[in-house]
XYZ file of C-alpha atoms in Angstrom:
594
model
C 123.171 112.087 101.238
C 126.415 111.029 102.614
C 125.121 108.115 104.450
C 123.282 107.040 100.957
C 126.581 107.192 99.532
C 128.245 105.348 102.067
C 125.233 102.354 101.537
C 126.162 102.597 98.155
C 130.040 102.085 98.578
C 129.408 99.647 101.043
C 127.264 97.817 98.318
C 129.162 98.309 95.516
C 131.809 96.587 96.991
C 130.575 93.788 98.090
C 128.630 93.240 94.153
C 131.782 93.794 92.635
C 134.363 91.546 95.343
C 135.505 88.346 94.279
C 136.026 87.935 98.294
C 134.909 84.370 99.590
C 134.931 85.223 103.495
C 131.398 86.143 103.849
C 130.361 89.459 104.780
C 129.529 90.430 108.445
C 126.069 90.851 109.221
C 125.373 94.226 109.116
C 125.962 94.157 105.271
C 122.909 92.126 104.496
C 121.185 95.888 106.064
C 122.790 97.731 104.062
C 122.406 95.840 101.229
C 118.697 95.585 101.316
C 118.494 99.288 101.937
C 121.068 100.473 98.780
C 118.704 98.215 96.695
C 115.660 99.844 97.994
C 116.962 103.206 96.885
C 117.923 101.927 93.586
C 114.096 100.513 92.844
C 112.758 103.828 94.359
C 114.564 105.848 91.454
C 113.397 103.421 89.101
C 109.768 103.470 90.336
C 109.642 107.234 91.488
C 105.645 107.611 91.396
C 105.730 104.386 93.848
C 108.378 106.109 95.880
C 105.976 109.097 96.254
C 103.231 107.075 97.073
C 104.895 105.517 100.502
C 106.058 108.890 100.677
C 109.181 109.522 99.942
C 109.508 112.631 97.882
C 113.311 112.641 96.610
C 111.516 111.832 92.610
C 108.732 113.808 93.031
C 110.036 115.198 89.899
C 109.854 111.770 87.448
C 107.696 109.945 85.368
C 108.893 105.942 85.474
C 108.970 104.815 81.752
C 107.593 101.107 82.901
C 106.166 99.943 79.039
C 109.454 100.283 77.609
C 112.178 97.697 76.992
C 114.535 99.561 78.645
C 112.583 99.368 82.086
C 112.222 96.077 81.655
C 115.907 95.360 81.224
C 116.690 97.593 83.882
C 114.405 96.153 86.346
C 115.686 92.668 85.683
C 118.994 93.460 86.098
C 118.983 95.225 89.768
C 116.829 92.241 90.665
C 119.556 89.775 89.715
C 122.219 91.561 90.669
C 120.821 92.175 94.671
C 119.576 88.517 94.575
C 122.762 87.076 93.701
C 124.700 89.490 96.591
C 121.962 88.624 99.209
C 122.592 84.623 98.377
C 125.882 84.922 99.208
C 125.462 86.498 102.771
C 125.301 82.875 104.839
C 122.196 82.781 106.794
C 124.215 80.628 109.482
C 125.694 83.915 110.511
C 122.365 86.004 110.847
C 120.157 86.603 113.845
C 116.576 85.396 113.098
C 115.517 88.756 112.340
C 117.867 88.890 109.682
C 117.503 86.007 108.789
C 113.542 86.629 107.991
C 115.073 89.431 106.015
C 117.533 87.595 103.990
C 114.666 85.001 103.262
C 111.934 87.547 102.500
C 114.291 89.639 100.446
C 115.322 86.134 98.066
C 111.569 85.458 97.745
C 110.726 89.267 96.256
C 113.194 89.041 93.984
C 113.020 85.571 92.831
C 109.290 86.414 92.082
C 109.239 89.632 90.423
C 112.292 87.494 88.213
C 110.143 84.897 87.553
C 107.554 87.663 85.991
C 109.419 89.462 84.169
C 109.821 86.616 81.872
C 106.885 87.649 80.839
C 105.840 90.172 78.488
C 103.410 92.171 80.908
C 104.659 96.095 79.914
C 102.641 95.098 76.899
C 99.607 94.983 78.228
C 99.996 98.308 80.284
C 96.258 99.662 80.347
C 92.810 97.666 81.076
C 89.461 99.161 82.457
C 90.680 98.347 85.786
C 93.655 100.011 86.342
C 94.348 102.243 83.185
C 98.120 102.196 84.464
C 100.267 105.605 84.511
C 97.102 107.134 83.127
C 94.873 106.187 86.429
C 97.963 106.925 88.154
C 98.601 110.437 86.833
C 94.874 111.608 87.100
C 95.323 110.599 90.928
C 98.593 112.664 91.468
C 97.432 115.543 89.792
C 93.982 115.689 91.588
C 95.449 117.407 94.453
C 94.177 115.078 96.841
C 96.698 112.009 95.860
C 99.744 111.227 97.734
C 102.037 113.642 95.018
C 102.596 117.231 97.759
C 101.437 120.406 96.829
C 102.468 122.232 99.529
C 105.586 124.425 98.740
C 105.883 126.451 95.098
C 108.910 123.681 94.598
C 106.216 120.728 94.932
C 104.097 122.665 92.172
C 107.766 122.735 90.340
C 107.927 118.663 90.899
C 104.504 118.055 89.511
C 104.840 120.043 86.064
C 108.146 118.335 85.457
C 106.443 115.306 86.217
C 103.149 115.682 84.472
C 105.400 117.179 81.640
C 106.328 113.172 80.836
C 103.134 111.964 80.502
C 103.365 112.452 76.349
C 106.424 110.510 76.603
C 104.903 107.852 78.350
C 101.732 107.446 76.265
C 104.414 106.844 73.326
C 106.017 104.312 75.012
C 102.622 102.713 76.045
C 101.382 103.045 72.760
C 104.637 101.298 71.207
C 104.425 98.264 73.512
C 101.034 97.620 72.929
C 101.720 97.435 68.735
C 104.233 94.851 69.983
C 101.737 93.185 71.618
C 99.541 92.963 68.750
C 102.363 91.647 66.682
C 103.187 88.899 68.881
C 99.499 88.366 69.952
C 99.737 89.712 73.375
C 96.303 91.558 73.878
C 93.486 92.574 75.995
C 90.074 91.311 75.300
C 88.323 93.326 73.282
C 85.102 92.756 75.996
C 86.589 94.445 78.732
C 89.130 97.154 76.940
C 86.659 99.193 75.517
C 85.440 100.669 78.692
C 88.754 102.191 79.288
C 87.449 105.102 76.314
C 85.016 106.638 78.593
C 87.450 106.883 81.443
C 89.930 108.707 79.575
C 86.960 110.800 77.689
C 86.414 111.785 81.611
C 90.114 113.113 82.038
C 89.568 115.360 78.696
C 88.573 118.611 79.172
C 88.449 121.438 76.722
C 88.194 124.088 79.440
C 91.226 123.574 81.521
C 89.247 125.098 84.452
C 87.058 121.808 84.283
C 89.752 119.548 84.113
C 90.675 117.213 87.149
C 93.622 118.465 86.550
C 92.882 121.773 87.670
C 92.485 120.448 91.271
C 95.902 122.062 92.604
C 94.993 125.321 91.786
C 92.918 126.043 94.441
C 95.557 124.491 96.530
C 98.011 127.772 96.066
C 98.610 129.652 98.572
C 97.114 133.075 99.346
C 100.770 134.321 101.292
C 102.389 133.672 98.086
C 103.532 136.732 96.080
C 101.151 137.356 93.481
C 103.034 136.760 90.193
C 104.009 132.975 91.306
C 100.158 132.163 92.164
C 99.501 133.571 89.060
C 102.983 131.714 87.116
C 101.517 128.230 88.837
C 98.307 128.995 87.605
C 98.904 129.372 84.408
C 101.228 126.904 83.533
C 99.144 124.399 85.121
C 96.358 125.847 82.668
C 98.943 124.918 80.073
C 99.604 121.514 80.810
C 96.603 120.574 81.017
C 95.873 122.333 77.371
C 98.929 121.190 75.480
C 100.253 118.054 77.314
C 97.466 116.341 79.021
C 95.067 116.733 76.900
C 96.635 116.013 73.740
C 98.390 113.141 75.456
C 95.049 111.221 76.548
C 93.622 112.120 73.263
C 95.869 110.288 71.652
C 96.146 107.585 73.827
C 91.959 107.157 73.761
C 92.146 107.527 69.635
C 94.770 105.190 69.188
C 93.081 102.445 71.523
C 89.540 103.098 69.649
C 90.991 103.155 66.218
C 93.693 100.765 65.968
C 94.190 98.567 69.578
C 90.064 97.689 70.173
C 90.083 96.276 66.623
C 92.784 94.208 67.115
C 92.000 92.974 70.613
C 91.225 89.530 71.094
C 87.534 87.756 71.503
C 88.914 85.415 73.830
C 88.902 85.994 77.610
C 91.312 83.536 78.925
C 94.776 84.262 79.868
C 95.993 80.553 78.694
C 94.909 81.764 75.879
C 97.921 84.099 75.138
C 101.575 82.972 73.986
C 103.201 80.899 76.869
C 99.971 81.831 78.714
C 99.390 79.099 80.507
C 102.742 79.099 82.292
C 102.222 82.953 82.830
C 99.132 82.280 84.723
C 100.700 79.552 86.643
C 103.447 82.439 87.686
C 100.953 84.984 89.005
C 99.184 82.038 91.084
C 102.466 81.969 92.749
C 103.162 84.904 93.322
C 99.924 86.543 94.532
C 99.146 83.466 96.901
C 102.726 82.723 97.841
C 102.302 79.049 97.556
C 102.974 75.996 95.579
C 98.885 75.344 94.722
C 98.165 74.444 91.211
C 95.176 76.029 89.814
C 93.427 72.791 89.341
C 93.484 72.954 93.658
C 92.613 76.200 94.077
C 89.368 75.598 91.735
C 88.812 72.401 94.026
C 89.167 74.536 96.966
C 86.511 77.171 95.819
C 83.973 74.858 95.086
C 84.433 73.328 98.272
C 83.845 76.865 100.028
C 81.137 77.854 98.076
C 78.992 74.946 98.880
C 80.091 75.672 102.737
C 78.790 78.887 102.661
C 75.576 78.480 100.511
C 74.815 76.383 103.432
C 75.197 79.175 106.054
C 73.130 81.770 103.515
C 70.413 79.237 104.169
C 70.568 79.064 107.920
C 70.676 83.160 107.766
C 67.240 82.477 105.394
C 65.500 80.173 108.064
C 66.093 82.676 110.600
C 64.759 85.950 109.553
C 61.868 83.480 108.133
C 62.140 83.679 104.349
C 59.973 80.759 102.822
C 61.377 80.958 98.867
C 64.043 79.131 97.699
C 67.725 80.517 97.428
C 67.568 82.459 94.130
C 64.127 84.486 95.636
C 66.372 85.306 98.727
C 68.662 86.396 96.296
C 66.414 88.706 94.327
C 64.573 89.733 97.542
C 67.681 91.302 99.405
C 68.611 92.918 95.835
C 65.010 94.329 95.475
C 64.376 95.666 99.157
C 64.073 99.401 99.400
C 64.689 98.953 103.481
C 68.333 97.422 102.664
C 69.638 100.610 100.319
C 70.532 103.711 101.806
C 68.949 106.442 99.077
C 71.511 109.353 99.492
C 75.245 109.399 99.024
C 75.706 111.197 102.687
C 73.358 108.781 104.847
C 76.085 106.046 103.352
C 79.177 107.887 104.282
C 77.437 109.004 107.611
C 76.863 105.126 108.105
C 80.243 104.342 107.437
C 81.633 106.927 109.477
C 79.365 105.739 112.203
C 80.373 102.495 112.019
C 84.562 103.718 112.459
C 83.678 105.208 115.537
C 81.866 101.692 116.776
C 84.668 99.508 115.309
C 87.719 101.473 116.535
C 86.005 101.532 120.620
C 85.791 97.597 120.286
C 89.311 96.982 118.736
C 91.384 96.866 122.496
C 89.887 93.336 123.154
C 91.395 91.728 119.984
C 94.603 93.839 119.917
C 97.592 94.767 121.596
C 99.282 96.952 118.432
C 97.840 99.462 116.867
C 98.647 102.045 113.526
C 99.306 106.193 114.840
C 97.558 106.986 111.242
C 94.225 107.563 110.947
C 92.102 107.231 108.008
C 89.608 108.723 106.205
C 85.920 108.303 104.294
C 86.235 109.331 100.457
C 83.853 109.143 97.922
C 85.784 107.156 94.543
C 86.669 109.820 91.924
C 84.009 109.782 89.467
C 86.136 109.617 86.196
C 86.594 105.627 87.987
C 83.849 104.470 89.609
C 82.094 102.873 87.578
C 84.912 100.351 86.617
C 86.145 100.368 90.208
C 85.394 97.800 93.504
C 82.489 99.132 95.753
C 85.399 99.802 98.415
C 88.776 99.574 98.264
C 91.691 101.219 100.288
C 94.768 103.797 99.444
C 97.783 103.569 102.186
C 99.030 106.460 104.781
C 102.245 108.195 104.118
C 105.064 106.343 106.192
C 105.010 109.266 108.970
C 101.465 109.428 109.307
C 101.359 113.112 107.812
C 99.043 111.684 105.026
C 95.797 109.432 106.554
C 95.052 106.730 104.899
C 91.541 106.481 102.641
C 88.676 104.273 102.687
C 87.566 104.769 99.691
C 83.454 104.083 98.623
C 81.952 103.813 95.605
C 78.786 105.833 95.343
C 78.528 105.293 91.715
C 75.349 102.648 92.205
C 74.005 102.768 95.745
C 72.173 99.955 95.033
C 76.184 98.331 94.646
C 76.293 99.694 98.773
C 73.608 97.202 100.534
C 73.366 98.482 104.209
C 73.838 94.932 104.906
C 77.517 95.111 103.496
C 78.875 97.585 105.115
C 79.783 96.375 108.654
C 81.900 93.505 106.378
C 83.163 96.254 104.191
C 84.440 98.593 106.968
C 86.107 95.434 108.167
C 87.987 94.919 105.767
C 88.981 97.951 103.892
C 89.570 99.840 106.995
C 90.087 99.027 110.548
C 90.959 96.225 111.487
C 91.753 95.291 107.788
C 93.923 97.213 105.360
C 94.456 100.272 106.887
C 95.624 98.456 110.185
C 97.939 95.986 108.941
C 99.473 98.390 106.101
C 99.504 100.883 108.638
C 101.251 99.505 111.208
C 103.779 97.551 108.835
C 104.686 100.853 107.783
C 105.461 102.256 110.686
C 107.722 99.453 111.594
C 110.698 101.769 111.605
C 112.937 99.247 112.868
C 112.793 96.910 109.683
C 114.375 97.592 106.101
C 112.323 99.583 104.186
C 111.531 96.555 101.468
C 109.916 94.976 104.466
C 107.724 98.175 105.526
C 106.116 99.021 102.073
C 106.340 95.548 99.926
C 103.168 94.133 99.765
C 101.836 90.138 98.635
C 98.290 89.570 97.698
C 98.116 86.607 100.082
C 99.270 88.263 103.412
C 97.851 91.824 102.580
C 94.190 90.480 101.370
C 94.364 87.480 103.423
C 94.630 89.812 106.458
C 91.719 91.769 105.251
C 89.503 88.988 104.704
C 90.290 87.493 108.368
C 89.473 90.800 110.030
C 86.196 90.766 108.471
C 85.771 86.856 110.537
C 86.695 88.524 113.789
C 83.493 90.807 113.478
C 81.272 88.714 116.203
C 84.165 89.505 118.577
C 84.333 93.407 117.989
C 80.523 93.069 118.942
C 78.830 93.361 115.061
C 76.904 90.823 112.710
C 74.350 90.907 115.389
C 71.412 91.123 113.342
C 71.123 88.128 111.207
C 70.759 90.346 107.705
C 74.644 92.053 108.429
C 75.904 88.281 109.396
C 74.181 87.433 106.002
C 76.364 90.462 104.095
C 79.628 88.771 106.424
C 78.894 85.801 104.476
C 78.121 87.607 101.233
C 81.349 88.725 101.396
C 82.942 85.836 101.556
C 80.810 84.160 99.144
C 82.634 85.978 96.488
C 86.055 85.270 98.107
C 85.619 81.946 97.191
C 83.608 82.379 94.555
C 86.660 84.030 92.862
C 89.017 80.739 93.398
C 86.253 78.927 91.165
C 85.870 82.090 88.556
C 89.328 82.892 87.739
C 90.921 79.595 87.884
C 87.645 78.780 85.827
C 88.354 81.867 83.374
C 92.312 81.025 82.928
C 92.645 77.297 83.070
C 89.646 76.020 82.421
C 88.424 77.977 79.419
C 85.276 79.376 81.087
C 83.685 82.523 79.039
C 83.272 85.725 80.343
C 79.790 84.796 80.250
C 79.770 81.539 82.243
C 81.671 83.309 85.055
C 78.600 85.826 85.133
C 76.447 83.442 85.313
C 78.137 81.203 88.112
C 78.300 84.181 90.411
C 75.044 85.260 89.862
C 73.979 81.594 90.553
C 75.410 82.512 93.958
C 75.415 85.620 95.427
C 72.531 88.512 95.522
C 75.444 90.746 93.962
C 74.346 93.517 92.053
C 74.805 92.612 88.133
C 76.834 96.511 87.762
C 79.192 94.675 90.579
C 79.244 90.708 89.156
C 80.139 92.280 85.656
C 82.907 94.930 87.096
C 84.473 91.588 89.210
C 84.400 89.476 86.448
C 86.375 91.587 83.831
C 88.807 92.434 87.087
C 90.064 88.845 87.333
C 90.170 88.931 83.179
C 92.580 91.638 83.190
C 94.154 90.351 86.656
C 94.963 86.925 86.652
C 95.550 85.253 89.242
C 95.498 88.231 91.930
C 91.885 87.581 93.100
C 92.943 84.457 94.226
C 95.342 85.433 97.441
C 92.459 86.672 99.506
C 90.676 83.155 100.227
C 93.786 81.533 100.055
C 95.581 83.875 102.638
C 92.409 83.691 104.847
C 92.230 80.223 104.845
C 96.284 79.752 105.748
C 96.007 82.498 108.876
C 92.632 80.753 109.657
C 94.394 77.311 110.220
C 97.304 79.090 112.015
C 94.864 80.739 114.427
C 93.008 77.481 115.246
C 96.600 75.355 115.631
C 98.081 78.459 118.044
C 94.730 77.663 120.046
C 94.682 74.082 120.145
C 98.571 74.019 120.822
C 98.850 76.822 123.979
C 95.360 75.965 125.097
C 94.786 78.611 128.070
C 98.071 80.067 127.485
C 96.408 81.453 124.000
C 96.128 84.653 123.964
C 94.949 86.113 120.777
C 96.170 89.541 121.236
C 99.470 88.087 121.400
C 98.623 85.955 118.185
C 97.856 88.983 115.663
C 100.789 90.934 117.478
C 102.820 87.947 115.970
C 101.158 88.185 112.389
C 101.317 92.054 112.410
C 104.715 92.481 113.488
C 107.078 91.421 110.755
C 105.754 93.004 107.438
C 103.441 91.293 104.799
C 105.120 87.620 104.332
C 104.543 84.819 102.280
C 102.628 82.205 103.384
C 105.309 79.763 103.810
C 107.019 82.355 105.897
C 104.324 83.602 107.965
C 103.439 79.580 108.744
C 107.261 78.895 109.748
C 107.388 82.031 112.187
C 103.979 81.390 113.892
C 105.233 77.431 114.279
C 108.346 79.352 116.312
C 106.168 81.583 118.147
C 103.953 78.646 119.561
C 106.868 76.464 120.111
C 108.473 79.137 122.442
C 105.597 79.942 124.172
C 104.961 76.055 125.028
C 108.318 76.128 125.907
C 107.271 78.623 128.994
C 103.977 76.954 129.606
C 106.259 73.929 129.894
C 108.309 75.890 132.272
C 106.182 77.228 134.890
């Protein structure tokens, strides 16, 4: 505590100075770290996520106007200290800091001129109310290890009601001002939230943490935790998502929009043109990213039908489609022979990974089934980070809901990518970077993180997989809705595509099931702009790869080359591209040498 109130000094001072020698160099550190703290307290459930547990305790407020205001004004107020450190003065490291740090803060700025806390629930992520039923499962990052942990969640928990008010309060502004969800895609968020209502408390997810309690404790605090937990869930959850569900049936659905678009909305266009920026981290209109899709998807329809000619399937494109969607032999039948596959394929993946990589996470990770009060609104895999010391593994999380969602020909791409050496290496190890400031171990851009993600699945020939043609088919499957995602939302949200027409595209051109194509769809709706940083970000490290290669020749070594990517935190593009045109130059520099 007294070092955090020596940062604090430190930073105060320097805000408030009217000083023009600039500050030494060790300020821009502390800096960066006093602001860190600062957004922690303001975003305490994301603090306890990367865990940190000092607001274990709080319930962030993040519909209301007074977040808003307060989140603008420790962005501003950091941004304009960090501009005045001169980056003359800074080692490179710091320098990388310094320029990372300006770019955060200059795009979470830039959307906050926007009114997004009025739109704070969709079918795909329902918000604090997703968020909650995750902490309070008992197997979420929020601790429930100690009697003072129980303690932090029911004062936490406690300000759920509070929030729902303030959710429910910005959305009425929305619908004043004509900031709403489509109706299409909003009123599957009522059975999620009939899922977290249970009149038994004993049936609740809620109840999860009970059989966490400890048998050593004395008797009447297992019992106290017990039963207030009982009564939360009875007279503040409950009630809470009750009213929340009533008031989005009875007075939100009805005034929801028909359209799908997001130009559609007040200033909408140039709000879509901000998230473009900032979840690829570049300067691409979306006019060029839609160019760009269509390019890729014709690129890879053409590799679907060399995969076609060699396993010998005479039809035409669409029958290859409905044949790999209709073919018992390509479906596993029962939720464990999926998880067993996936866990077989960890142990297969993990032996290979030395060849490509010098650095790897200390986490591990996990196989977990997704929750059932999600799945069926939620990606057939996805990924929830470690805790920061690597007490907490990471999860892989599957979707069992529709095994017919899980082709056996998918998962050696999936694994890829959701797991090892996708998501949970790079947000592993960029965690465990303990050297860097914190904003630089947890902050995450769509571009880098998904980009990352959607190379490793690329680098599966080298670990030794897609070697029968039907799992190099699911590779390209994969990416086939990478790309085909630059042509649907850019189609959706500057184009005026329907909901309908970007069904129908993707089913044009995948063997997707229609449960999946339909969940994807309404994603980007409710999402703008955040599909797009995957293909984009593979694309960018792609080109980087094959330009280190050319460049160093037989002095490329690509365990060297990812060691480069992975070692700085997730970056924007322009970033990543300026510190990989370094790294080659200095290692021509002792090619040149010897």
């Amino acid at each position: 505590m007294r070092n955090a109130l020596r940062l604090m000094l430190a930073a105060a001072a320097l805000l408030a100075g009217s000083c023009t020698v600039m500050p030494p160099a060790p300020k821009l550190e502390h800096l960066v770290e006093v602001y860190y703290d600062e957004w922690l307290a303001q975003n305490p459930v994301a603090a306890t996520g990367i865990g940190d547990h000092r607001f274990d305790d709080r319930l962030e407020m993040n519909a209301s106007p007074g977040y808003a205001a307060a989140s603008d004004a420790l962005e501003r107020r950091y941004l304009a200290a960090v501009r005045k450190i001169d980056p003359e003065r800074l080692e490179p490291q710091q320098r990388l800091t310094r320029e990372m740090f300006i770019y955060g803060r200059e795009m979470a700025l830039d959307r906050g001129r926007y009114p997004v806390r009025m739109v704070p629930i969709s079918q795909f992520d329902g918000g604090m109310a997703t968020d909650l039923a995750i902490l309070g499962s008992g197997t979420g990052p929020q601790p429930f290890a100690t009697i003072a942990d129980y303690e932090h969640w029911l004062a936490r928990a406690g300000l759920f009601p509070e929030w729902v008010d303030s959710a429910i309060v910005a959305m009425r502004e929305g619908m004043q001002h004509g900031v709403v969800q489509p109706r299409a895609v909003m009123a599957k968020v009522l059975p999620q939230f009939d899922a977290l209502i249970a009149p038994d408390p004993q049936d609740s997810l809620f109840f999860g943490p009970v059989a966490l309690i400890r048998e050593d404790w004395p008797d009447e605090e297992r019992w106290r935790l017990r039963t207030a937990i009982e009564d939360l869930i009875e007279n503040r959850l409950n009630p809470a998502y009750r009213k929340l569900r009533d008031f989005i049936r009875d007075e939100y659905l009805p005034a929801c929009r028909e359209s799908v678009g997001w130009s559609e909305l007040p200033e909408g266009a140039a709000w879509y043109a901000s998230e473009v920026r900032r979840h690829t981290t570049t300067t691409l209109t979306a006019d060029e990213i839609h160019a760009l899709g269509l390019a890729e998807v014709a690129r890879i329809r053409t590799g679907i039908e060399g995969v076609m000619r060699q396993v010998g399937f005479a039809g035409d494109l669409p029958a290859f489609f409905r044949y790999v969607q209709d073919e018992p032999a390509f479906y596993y039948q029962r939720v464990d022979e999926l998880i067993a596959g996936f866990a077989a394929l960890k142990r297969r993946i993990n032996a290979a990974l030395p060849a490509l990589f010098s650095v790897f996470p200390k986490a591990d990770y996990e196989l977990r089934e997704v929750e059932a009060f999600r799945a069926a609104s939620a990606a057939g895999g996805s990924y929830r980070s470690a805790s920061a010391d690597g007490t907490r593994p990471g999860v892989f999380y599957v979707n069992t809901h529709n095994l017919k969602a899980q082709p056996i020909y998918g998962m050696e791409t999936l694994s890829l990518h959701e797991a090892a050496p996708g998501h949970h290496f790079q947000v592993s190890i960029q965690q465990e970077l303990t050297g860097l400031p914190r904003f630089r171990r947890f902050e995450r851009n769509v571009a880098y993180v998904e980009g990352w993600a959607l190379y490793s699945e690329s680098l599966g020939r080298e670990l030794g997989l897609f070697t029968d043609p039907m799992q190099w088919y699911g590779r390209l499957s994969d990416e086939m809705l990478r790309a085909m995602r630059l042509v649907v939302d850019t189609g959706l949200h500057a184009q005026g595509w329907s909901r309908e027409r970007a069904i129908r595209y993707m089913r044009d051109n995948s063997s997707m099931a229609d449960s999946d194509i339909e969940a994807e769809v309404e994603r980007y709706i409710v999402y703008p702009g955040q599909a797009l940083g995957y293909k984009v970000g593979e694309l960018r490290i792609q080109a980087l790869r094959r330009k280190a290669a050319d460049t160093l020749s037989d002095q490329f070594d690509i365990r060297e080359f990812h060691a480069e990517v992975l070692q700085d935190g997730a970056l924007p593009m322009n970033v990543l591209d300026a510190k990989i045109d370094r790294w080659i130059e200095s290692r021509s520099g002792q090619s040149a040498s010897k």
